mmCIF file of C-alpha atoms in Angstrom:
data_model
loop_
_atom_site.group_PDB
_atom_site.id
_atom_site.type_symbol
_atom_site.label_atom_id
_atom_site.label_comp_id
_atom_site.label_asym_id
_atom_site.label_seq_id
_atom_site.Cartn_x
_atom_site.Cartn_y
_atom_site.Cartn_z
ATOM 1 C CA MET A 1 0.004 -0.070 -0.063
ATOM 2 C CA ASN A 2 0.945 3.761 -0.145
ATOM 3 C CA ILE A 3 0.556 5.411 2.913
ATOM 4 C CA ILE A 4 0.854 9.289 3.085
ATOM 5 C CA VAL A 5 1.982 10.449 6.256
ATOM 6 C CA THR A 6 1.849 14.420 6.966
ATOM 7 C CA GLY A 7 3.819 15.987 9.802
ATOM 8 C CA GLY A 8 6.101 12.920 9.347
ATOM 9 C CA ALA A 9 9.254 15.268 10.452
ATOM 10 C CA GLY A 10 7.498 15.810 13.707
ATOM 11 C CA PHE A 11 7.754 13.871 16.852
ATOM 12 C CA ILE A 12 4.873 11.309 16.804
ATOM 13 C CA GLY A 13 4.504 11.200 13.093
ATOM 14 C CA SER A 14 8.547 10.382 12.780
ATOM 15 C CA ASN A 15 8.179 7.468 14.932
ATOM 16 C CA PHE A 16 5.257 6.397 13.143
ATOM 17 C CA VAL A 17 6.877 6.721 9.981
ATOM 18 C CA PHE A 18 9.758 4.286 11.735
ATOM 19 C CA LEU A 19 7.602 1.842 13.043
ATOM 20 C CA GLU A 20 5.474 1.586 9.470
ATOM 21 C CA LEU A 21 9.183 1.184 7.850
ATOM 22 C CA ARG A 22 10.050 -1.622 10.497
ATOM 23 C CA GLU A 23 6.802 -3.577 10.620
ATOM 24 C CA HIS A 24 5.541 -3.342 6.860
ATOM 25 C CA PRO A 25 8.535 -3.109 4.622
ATOM 26 C CA GLU A 26 6.221 -3.971 1.793
ATOM 27 C CA ASP A 27 4.433 -0.905 2.068
ATOM 28 C CA ARG A 28 5.532 2.810 0.611
ATOM 29 C CA ILE A 29 5.577 5.602 3.035
ATOM 30 C CA ILE A 30 4.984 9.083 1.653
ATOM 31 C CA CYS A 31 6.012 11.850 4.031
ATOM 32 C CA ILE A 32 4.772 15.499 3.812
ATOM 33 C CA ASP A 33 5.958 18.007 6.174
ATOM 34 C CA LYS A 34 5.988 21.919 5.951
ATOM 35 C CA LEU A 35 9.369 21.644 8.005
ATOM 36 C CA THR A 36 8.159 24.418 10.136
ATOM 37 C CA TYR A 37 9.625 25.126 13.764
ATOM 38 C CA ALA A 38 8.640 21.854 15.048
ATOM 39 C CA GLY A 39 9.365 19.472 12.150
ATOM 40 C CA ASN A 40 12.982 18.376 11.634
ATOM 41 C CA LEU A 41 14.487 16.734 8.510
ATOM 42 C CA LYS A 42 17.315 15.501 10.591
ATOM 43 C CA THR A 43 15.116 13.046 12.647
ATOM 44 C CA LEU A 44 14.238 11.336 9.095
ATOM 45 C CA LYS A 45 18.175 11.023 7.808
ATOM 46 C CA PRO A 46 18.041 7.290 8.650
ATOM 47 C CA VAL A 47 15.234 6.434 6.506
ATOM 48 C CA MET A 48 15.586 9.041 3.604
ATOM 49 C CA ASP A 49 17.332 6.620 1.266
ATOM 50 C CA LYS A 50 15.180 3.735 1.680
ATOM 51 C CA PRO A 51 13.360 2.750 -1.593
ATOM 52 C CA ASN A 52 9.900 2.774 -0.262
ATOM 53 C CA PHE A 53 10.104 5.920 1.531
ATOM 54 C CA LYS A 54 9.974 9.530 0.050
ATOM 55 C CA PHE A 55 9.609 13.024 1.220
ATOM 56 C CA TYR A 56 7.760 15.997 0.183
ATOM 57 C CA LYS A 57 8.571 19.674 1.571
ATOM 58 C CA ALA A 58 5.072 21.100 1.216
ATOM 59 C CA ASP A 59 2.087 22.639 3.178
ATOM 60 C CA ILE A 60 -1.076 20.685 3.719
ATOM 61 C CA CYS A 61 -3.316 23.788 3.158
ATOM 62 C CA ASP A 62 -1.502 24.215 -0.238
ATOM 63 C CA LYS A 63 -4.387 23.041 -2.571
ATOM 64 C CA THR A 64 -2.003 22.867 -5.778
ATOM 65 C CA ALA A 65 0.909 20.869 -3.772
ATOM 66 C CA MET A 66 -1.392 18.757 -2.490
ATOM 67 C CA GLU A 67 -3.288 17.863 -5.677
ATOM 68 C CA GLU A 68 0.472 17.182 -7.221
ATOM 69 C CA ILE A 69 1.566 14.495 -4.639
ATOM 70 C CA PHE A 70 -1.852 12.773 -4.317
ATOM 71 C CA LYS A 71 -1.992 12.483 -8.289
ATOM 72 C CA THR A 72 1.579 11.323 -8.451
ATOM 73 C CA GLU A 73 1.520 8.944 -5.405
ATOM 74 C CA LYS A 74 -2.050 7.548 -5.630
ATOM 75 C CA PRO A 75 -2.006 6.724 -1.828
ATOM 76 C CA ASP A 76 -4.287 4.057 -0.209
ATOM 77 C CA ILE A 77 -4.006 5.421 3.437
ATOM 78 C CA VAL A 78 -3.790 9.134 4.464
ATOM 79 C CA VAL A 79 -2.804 9.491 8.144
ATOM 80 C CA ASN A 80 -2.848 13.078 9.093
ATOM 81 C CA PHE A 81 -0.411 14.151 12.087
ATOM 82 C CA ALA A 82 0.272 17.603 10.632
ATOM 83 C CA ALA A 83 -0.903 19.955 12.999
ATOM 84 C CA GLU A 84 0.394 23.098 15.072
ATOM 85 C CA SER A 85 0.171 21.813 18.928
ATOM 86 C CA HIS A 86 1.587 23.882 21.724
ATOM 87 C CA VAL A 87 -1.056 25.366 23.749
ATOM 88 C CA ASP A 88 0.929 28.334 24.605
ATOM 89 C CA ARG A 89 1.463 29.285 21.149
ATOM 90 C CA SER A 90 -2.112 29.075 20.113
ATOM 91 C CA ILE A 91 -2.831 31.282 23.023
ATOM 92 C CA GLU A 92 -0.215 34.002 21.602
ATOM 93 C CA ASN A 93 -1.376 33.476 17.930
ATOM 94 C CA PRO A 94 -4.708 31.260 17.286
ATOM 95 C CA GLN A 95 -4.945 32.102 13.494
ATOM 96 C CA ILE A 96 -2.164 29.720 12.457
ATOM 97 C CA PHE A 97 -3.713 26.971 14.363
ATOM 98 C CA LEU A 98 -6.924 27.415 12.865
ATOM 99 C CA GLU A 99 -5.282 27.319 9.313
ATOM 100 C CA THR A 100 -2.992 24.152 9.778
ATOM 101 C CA ASN A 101 -5.579 22.309 11.785
ATOM 102 C CA ILE A 102 -9.021 22.858 10.147
ATOM 103 C CA ILE A 103 -8.286 24.098 6.859
ATOM 104 C CA GLY A 104 -5.210 21.570 6.260
ATOM 105 C CA THR A 105 -7.542 19.117 7.153
ATOM 106 C CA SER A 106 -10.094 19.904 4.742
ATOM 107 C CA VAL A 107 -7.686 20.050 1.697
ATOM 108 C CA LEU A 108 -6.331 16.541 2.654
ATOM 109 C CA MET A 109 -9.933 15.339 2.748
ATOM 110 C CA ASP A 110 -10.848 16.813 -0.569
ATOM 111 C CA MET A 111 -8.072 15.210 -2.145
ATOM 112 C CA SER A 112 -8.726 11.948 -0.232
ATOM 113 C CA ARG A 113 -12.439 11.705 -1.779
ATOM 114 C CA LYS A 114 -10.933 13.178 -5.210
ATOM 115 C CA TYR A 115 -8.611 10.328 -5.439
ATOM 116 C CA GLY A 116 -10.214 7.558 -3.811
ATOM 117 C CA VAL A 117 -8.398 6.743 -0.570
ATOM 118 C CA LYS A 118 -9.474 3.877 0.971
ATOM 119 C CA ARG A 119 -8.759 5.059 4.593
ATOM 120 C CA TYR A 120 -8.194 8.838 6.061
ATOM 121 C CA HIS A 121 -7.348 8.979 9.516
ATOM 122 C CA GLN A 122 -6.932 11.786 11.503
ATOM 123 C CA VAL A 123 -4.806 11.913 14.519
ATOM 124 C CA SER A 124 -6.595 13.884 17.422
ATOM 125 C CA THR A 125 -6.073 14.647 21.069
ATOM 126 C CA ASP A 126 -7.898 13.912 24.566
ATOM 127 C CA GLU A 127 -7.653 17.668 24.769
ATOM 128 C CA VAL A 128 -10.654 18.156 22.643
ATOM 129 C CA TYR A 129 -12.641 16.935 25.510
ATOM 130 C CA GLY A 130 -11.737 19.619 28.231
ATOM 131 C CA ASP A 131 -10.635 18.602 31.376
ATOM 132 C CA LEU A 132 -11.565 16.521 34.627
ATOM 133 C CA PRO A 133 -11.762 17.656 38.370
ATOM 134 C CA LEU A 134 -8.789 16.345 40.304
ATOM 135 C CA ASP A 135 -10.976 15.166 43.292
ATOM 136 C CA ARG A 136 -12.673 12.764 40.839
ATOM 137 C CA PRO A 137 -10.011 10.025 39.954
ATOM 138 C CA ASP A 138 -13.042 7.763 38.941
ATOM 139 C CA LEU A 139 -13.906 9.671 35.778
ATOM 140 C CA PHE A 140 -12.496 9.219 32.258
ATOM 141 C CA PHE A 141 -12.804 10.650 28.921
ATOM 142 C CA THR A 142 -14.599 8.054 26.803
ATOM 143 C CA GLU A 143 -15.473 8.578 23.054
ATOM 144 C CA GLU A 144 -18.989 9.549 23.912
ATOM 145 C CA THR A 145 -17.318 12.292 26.412
ATOM 146 C CA PRO A 146 -19.119 15.570 24.824
ATOM 147 C CA LEU A 147 -16.290 18.129 23.348
ATOM 148 C CA HIS A 148 -15.641 20.730 25.553
ATOM 149 C CA THR A 149 -12.473 22.742 24.616
ATOM 150 C CA SER A 150 -10.490 24.983 26.746
ATOM 151 C CA SER A 151 -7.640 26.602 24.502
ATOM 152 C CA PRO A 152 -7.493 27.901 20.770
ATOM 153 C CA TYR A 153 -5.666 24.707 20.077
ATOM 154 C CA SER A 154 -7.958 22.244 21.603
ATOM 155 C CA SER A 155 -10.904 23.951 19.686
ATOM 156 C CA SER A 156 -9.061 23.740 16.282
ATOM 157 C CA LYS A 157 -8.555 20.141 16.876
ATOM 158 C CA ALA A 158 -12.051 19.756 17.792
ATOM 159 C CA GLY A 159 -13.127 21.604 14.846
ATOM 160 C CA ALA A 160 -11.054 19.181 12.708
ATOM 161 C CA ASP A 161 -12.435 16.098 14.031
ATOM 162 C CA LEU A 162 -16.111 17.269 13.637
ATOM 163 C CA LEU A 163 -14.925 18.212 9.717
ATOM 164 C CA VAL A 164 -13.889 14.782 9.664
ATOM 165 C CA ASN A 165 -17.095 13.143 10.897
ATOM 166 C CA ALA A 166 -19.211 15.386 8.680
ATOM 167 C CA TYR A 167 -17.069 14.602 5.288
ATOM 168 C CA HIS A 168 -17.535 10.673 6.606
ATOM 169 C CA ARG A 169 -21.399 11.169 6.473
ATOM 170 C CA THR A 170 -21.781 13.779 3.929
ATOM 171 C CA TYR A 171 -19.604 12.150 1.443
ATOM 172 C CA GLY A 172 -18.939 8.600 2.808
ATOM 173 C CA LEU A 173 -15.540 9.261 3.029
ATOM 174 C CA PRO A 174 -13.928 6.183 4.998
ATOM 175 C CA THR A 175 -12.433 7.960 7.859
ATOM 176 C CA THR A 176 -11.234 7.409 11.626
ATOM 177 C CA ILE A 177 -10.179 9.358 14.240
ATOM 178 C CA SER A 178 -7.995 8.660 17.385
ATOM 179 C CA ARG A 179 -7.412 10.787 20.574
ATOM 180 C CA CYS A 180 -4.521 10.240 22.492
ATOM 181 C CA SER A 181 -3.397 11.234 25.932
ATOM 182 C CA ASN A 182 0.236 13.139 26.398
ATOM 183 C CA ASN A 183 2.864 11.450 24.240
ATOM 184 C CA TYR A 184 6.483 11.074 25.433
ATOM 185 C CA GLY A 185 9.563 9.646 24.001
ATOM 186 C CA PRO A 186 12.294 10.142 21.422
ATOM 187 C CA TYR A 187 12.281 13.006 19.246
ATOM 188 C CA GLN A 188 9.978 15.338 20.951
ATOM 189 C CA PHE A 189 10.729 19.055 20.438
ATOM 190 C CA PRO A 190 12.575 20.541 23.376
ATOM 191 C CA GLU A 191 9.378 23.071 24.465
ATOM 192 C CA LYS A 192 7.354 20.386 25.525
ATOM 193 C CA LEU A 193 7.648 19.349 29.454
ATOM 194 C CA ILE A 194 9.480 16.458 29.210
ATOM 195 C CA PRO A 195 12.328 17.243 26.922
ATOM 196 C CA LEU A 196 12.258 20.794 28.192
ATOM 197 C CA MET A 197 13.129 19.716 32.043
ATOM 198 C CA ILE A 198 15.813 17.226 30.540
ATOM 199 C CA ALA A 199 17.481 19.781 28.809
ATOM 200 C CA ASN A 200 17.166 22.653 31.430
ATOM 201 C CA ALA A 201 18.309 20.295 34.129
ATOM 202 C CA LEU A 202 21.473 19.074 32.442
ATOM 203 C CA ALA A 203 22.137 22.588 31.743
ATOM 204 C CA ASP A 204 21.607 23.563 35.595
ATOM 205 C CA LYS A 205 18.874 25.788 34.505
ATOM 206 C CA LYS A 206 15.654 26.390 36.214
ATOM 207 C CA LEU A 207 12.851 24.363 35.349
ATOM 208 C CA PRO A 208 9.805 26.188 35.126
ATOM 209 C CA VAL A 209 6.344 24.871 36.234
ATOM 210 C CA TYR A 210 3.195 26.057 36.049
ATOM 211 C CA GLY A 211 1.424 26.952 39.370
ATOM 212 C CA ALA A 212 1.843 24.284 42.067
ATOM 213 C CA GLY A 213 2.357 21.771 39.090
ATOM 214 C CA GLN A 214 -0.538 19.651 40.548
ATOM 215 C CA ASN A 215 -2.160 19.295 36.873
ATOM 216 C CA VAL A 216 -2.579 15.781 36.172
ATOM 217 C CA ARG A 217 -1.890 14.323 32.726
ATOM 218 C CA ASP A 218 -2.178 10.545 31.289
ATOM 219 C CA TRP A 219 1.114 9.938 29.663
ATOM 220 C CA LEU A 220 1.574 7.305 26.716
ATOM 221 C CA TYR A 221 4.831 6.336 25.397
ATOM 222 C CA VAL A 222 5.068 7.259 21.671
ATOM 223 C CA GLU A 223 5.741 3.799 20.176
ATOM 224 C CA ASP A 224 2.796 2.403 22.157
ATOM 225 C CA HIS A 225 0.299 5.327 20.488
ATOM 226 C CA CYS A 226 1.974 4.507 16.969
ATOM 227 C CA LYS A 227 1.478 0.988 17.330
ATOM 228 C CA ALA A 228 -2.447 1.861 18.422
ATOM 229 C CA ILE A 229 -2.875 4.116 14.945
ATOM 230 C CA ASP A 230 -1.211 1.421 12.953
ATOM 231 C CA LEU A 231 -3.879 -1.222 14.254
ATOM 232 C CA ILE A 232 -6.629 1.558 13.311
ATOM 233 C CA ILE A 233 -5.754 2.301 9.810
ATOM 234 C CA ARG A 234 -5.626 -1.494 9.156
ATOM 235 C CA LYS A 235 -8.271 -3.060 11.229
ATOM 236 C CA GLY A 236 -10.417 -0.074 12.615
ATOM 237 C CA THR A 237 -13.935 0.309 11.844
ATOM 238 C CA VAL A 238 -14.622 3.105 9.546
ATOM 239 C CA GLY A 239 -16.594 6.009 11.084
ATOM 240 C CA GLU A 240 -15.346 5.169 14.372
ATOM 241 C CA VAL A 241 -13.271 7.310 17.035
ATOM 242 C CA TYR A 242 -10.627 5.437 19.302
ATOM 243 C CA ASN A 243 -9.358 7.135 22.405
ATOM 244 C CA ILE A 244 -5.562 6.016 22.995
ATOM 245 C CA GLY A 245 -4.718 6.379 26.687
ATOM 246 C CA GLY A 246 -1.351 5.040 28.542
ATOM 247 C CA HIS A 247 -2.946 4.244 32.237
ATOM 248 C CA ASN A 248 -0.091 6.366 33.517
ATOM 249 C CA GLU A 249 -1.368 9.449 35.363
ATOM 250 C CA MET A 250 0.828 11.558 36.833
ATOM 251 C CA HIS A 251 1.316 15.147 38.284
ATOM 252 C CA ASN A 252 3.400 17.401 36.351
ATOM 253 C CA ILE A 253 5.461 18.276 39.565
ATOM 254 C CA ASP A 254 6.233 14.727 40.090
ATOM 255 C CA ILE A 255 7.471 14.339 36.675
ATOM 256 C CA VAL A 256 9.998 16.886 37.090
ATOM 257 C CA LYS A 257 10.972 15.327 40.207
ATOM 258 C CA ILE A 258 11.590 12.126 38.509
ATOM 259 C CA ILE A 259 13.704 13.557 36.111
ATOM 260 C CA LEU A 260 15.895 15.457 38.359
ATOM 261 C CA LYS A 261 16.505 12.406 40.324
ATOM 262 C CA GLU A 262 17.291 10.567 37.410
ATOM 263 C CA LEU A 263 19.720 13.065 36.340
ATOM 264 C CA GLY A 264 21.348 13.849 39.938
ATOM 265 C CA LYS A 265 19.970 17.209 39.932
ATOM 266 C CA PRO A 266 18.643 19.254 43.005
ATOM 267 C CA GLU A 267 15.182 20.174 43.459
ATOM 268 C CA SER A 268 16.179 23.544 44.110
ATOM 269 C CA LEU A 269 16.039 23.849 40.368
ATOM 270 C CA ILE A 270 12.368 23.845 40.195
ATOM 271 C CA GLU A 271 10.702 27.260 39.657
ATOM 272 C CA HIS A 272 7.173 27.741 40.122
ATOM 273 C CA VAL A 273 5.760 30.115 37.598
ATOM 274 C CA THR A 274 2.505 31.600 37.021
ATOM 275 C CA ASP A 275 -0.063 29.298 35.622
ATOM 276 C CA ARG A 276 -1.147 29.338 32.169
ATOM 277 C CA ALA A 277 -4.528 31.039 31.260
ATOM 278 C CA GLY A 278 -7.426 28.541 31.089
ATOM 279 C CA HIS A 279 -4.851 25.297 32.345
ATOM 280 C CA ASP A 280 -6.759 22.172 32.191
ATOM 281 C CA GLN A 281 -6.699 20.429 35.517
ATOM 282 C CA ARG A 282 -6.812 16.738 34.591
ATOM 283 C CA TYR A 283 -6.864 14.613 31.512
ATOM 284 C CA ALA A 284 -7.470 10.836 31.439
ATOM 285 C CA ILE A 285 -8.313 8.278 28.682
ATOM 286 C CA ASP A 286 -10.478 5.154 29.221
ATOM 287 C CA PRO A 287 -8.958 3.037 26.277
ATOM 288 C CA ALA A 288 -11.522 0.359 26.555
ATOM 289 C CA LYS A 289 -12.947 0.370 23.324
ATOM 290 C CA ILE A 290 -9.838 -0.182 21.226
ATOM 291 C CA HIS A 291 -8.892 -2.788 23.799
ATOM 292 C CA ALA A 292 -12.085 -4.329 22.953
ATOM 293 C CA GLU A 293 -12.140 -4.041 19.321
ATOM 294 C CA LEU A 294 -8.532 -4.364 18.280
ATOM 295 C CA GLY A 295 -6.730 -5.681 21.197
ATOM 296 C CA TRP A 296 -4.365 -2.868 21.880
ATOM 297 C CA LEU A 297 -3.369 -2.042 25.471
ATOM 298 C CA PRO A 298 -0.203 0.157 26.375
ATOM 299 C CA GLU A 299 3.105 -1.744 26.852
ATOM 300 C CA THR A 300 5.095 0.809 28.362
ATOM 301 C CA MET A 301 4.722 1.967 32.024
ATOM 302 C CA PHE A 302 6.064 5.230 33.148
ATOM 303 C CA LYS A 303 8.526 4.292 35.404
ATOM 304 C CA ASP A 304 10.412 2.375 32.449
ATOM 305 C CA GLY A 305 9.330 4.628 29.424
ATOM 306 C CA ILE A 306 10.740 7.956 31.017
ATOM 307 C CA LYS A 307 14.221 5.925 31.712
ATOM 308 C CA LYS A 308 14.216 4.848 28.073
ATOM 309 C CA THR A 309 13.420 8.722 27.130
ATOM 310 C CA ILE A 310 15.977 10.393 29.426
ATOM 311 C CA LYS A 311 18.717 7.930 28.122
ATOM 312 C CA TRP A 312 17.523 8.935 24.618
ATOM 313 C CA TYR A 313 17.910 12.254 25.250
ATOM 314 C CA LEU A 314 21.529 11.848 26.928
ATOM 315 C CA ASP A 315 22.678 9.683 23.694
ATOM 316 C CA ASN A 316 21.546 12.233 21.372
ATOM 317 C CA LYS A 317 22.289 15.461 22.514
ATOM 318 C CA GLU A 318 23.681 16.910 19.097
ATOM 319 C CA TRP A 319 19.943 16.256 17.818
ATOM 320 C CA TRP A 320 18.460 18.443 20.929
ATOM 321 C CA GLU A 321 21.157 20.972 21.029
ATOM 322 C CA ASP A 322 20.634 21.846 17.221
ATOM 323 C CA ILE A 323 17.158 22.621 17.797
ATOM 324 C CA ILE A 324 17.820 24.819 20.704
ATOM 325 C CA SER A 325 20.499 26.813 18.726
ATOM 326 C CA GLY A 326 18.240 27.002 15.883
ATOM 327 C CA ASP A 327 20.712 24.971 13.673
ATOM 328 C CA TYR A 328 18.609 22.065 12.603
ATOM 329 C CA GLN A 329 16.564 24.572 10.530
ATOM 330 C CA ASN A 330 19.478 24.969 8.186
ATOM 331 C CA TYR A 331 19.743 21.585 7.166
ATOM 332 C CA TYR A 332 16.909 21.072 4.755
ATOM 333 C CA ALA A 333 18.622 24.074 2.710
ATOM 334 C CA GLU A 334 21.957 22.750 2.865
ATOM 335 C CA MET A 335 20.724 19.286 1.536
ATOM 336 C CA TYR A 336 18.155 20.731 -1.181
ATOM 337 C CA GLY A 337 18.600 24.519 -1.325
ATOM 338 C CA LYS A 338 15.304 26.606 -2.099
ATOM 339 C CA LYS A 339 13.555 23.403 -3.825
ATOM 340 C CA GLU A 340 10.111 23.345 -2.372
ATOM 341 C CA VAL A 341 9.142 19.967 -3.048
ATOM 342 C CA ILE A 342 11.506 16.812 -3.395
ATOM 343 C CA ASP A 343 10.761 14.545 -6.358
#
């Protein structure tokens, strides 16, 4: 099969590309990424020369570019990871989130309809459900939980989800949606909580923690997430939504303390800062549906996954140090000049 993976130079997308090439060498992976600040072509360097992998630098909002790619590649499956995803950035500049996350999704689905894609999969987030109270540990997000967003980011993702459902109902586009909890693991952009805390701790810089750090997140190791998506696109029921959770709920402050302990750094590096506007209290997903229908369960407990993650960042300092310095953004220009689409 020909599988288009958008946002494939980003954190979760690149891990999905690696999984697919490893587990399904008979398939072709066509990666599309705009290479904005969070997309890193260096991440894909190990697979760029594989005969069943192809990379396009393009914007999913660009109808002309998407038309060219879909016409050339004739995809069987489209998996859309491409998204603006940082909540703080969405508060500062909502418009780019609406453009990429909603308009870009509509362009991809229009192309999927036109070129007879057999499955369009939208990678979404548990943040579309809003949050849960800290004093009700018995409550979890299910696929029937109403959408109740808190930020421009989560609103844009909820809007995209509604659009996907509308395309399925109105046009019969064969769609699926997955909503995941917080991911962590290799190749995560250093502005996110876990890699940011690792990088700051190693540099003996202050570790900024919102408020008292009591916000709770359900943490999912990225490879477990990718395995779930692989199951959904191959065996999931068309028109359905699947929640993907890690059963690893943690307070933010406890994660920071674990990282400091693993790195042998003092807790005095923690700096409590003014809380984020509209900060969600607790996310927790019930993944019973995907377990019952597809047999998926998370394989990585947080205590093991965080150690693997810290080790990866210690072993791959050049990767994230280049990002912090900004040098990674020069890599594409060095490799390909100003060419917009690699063919």
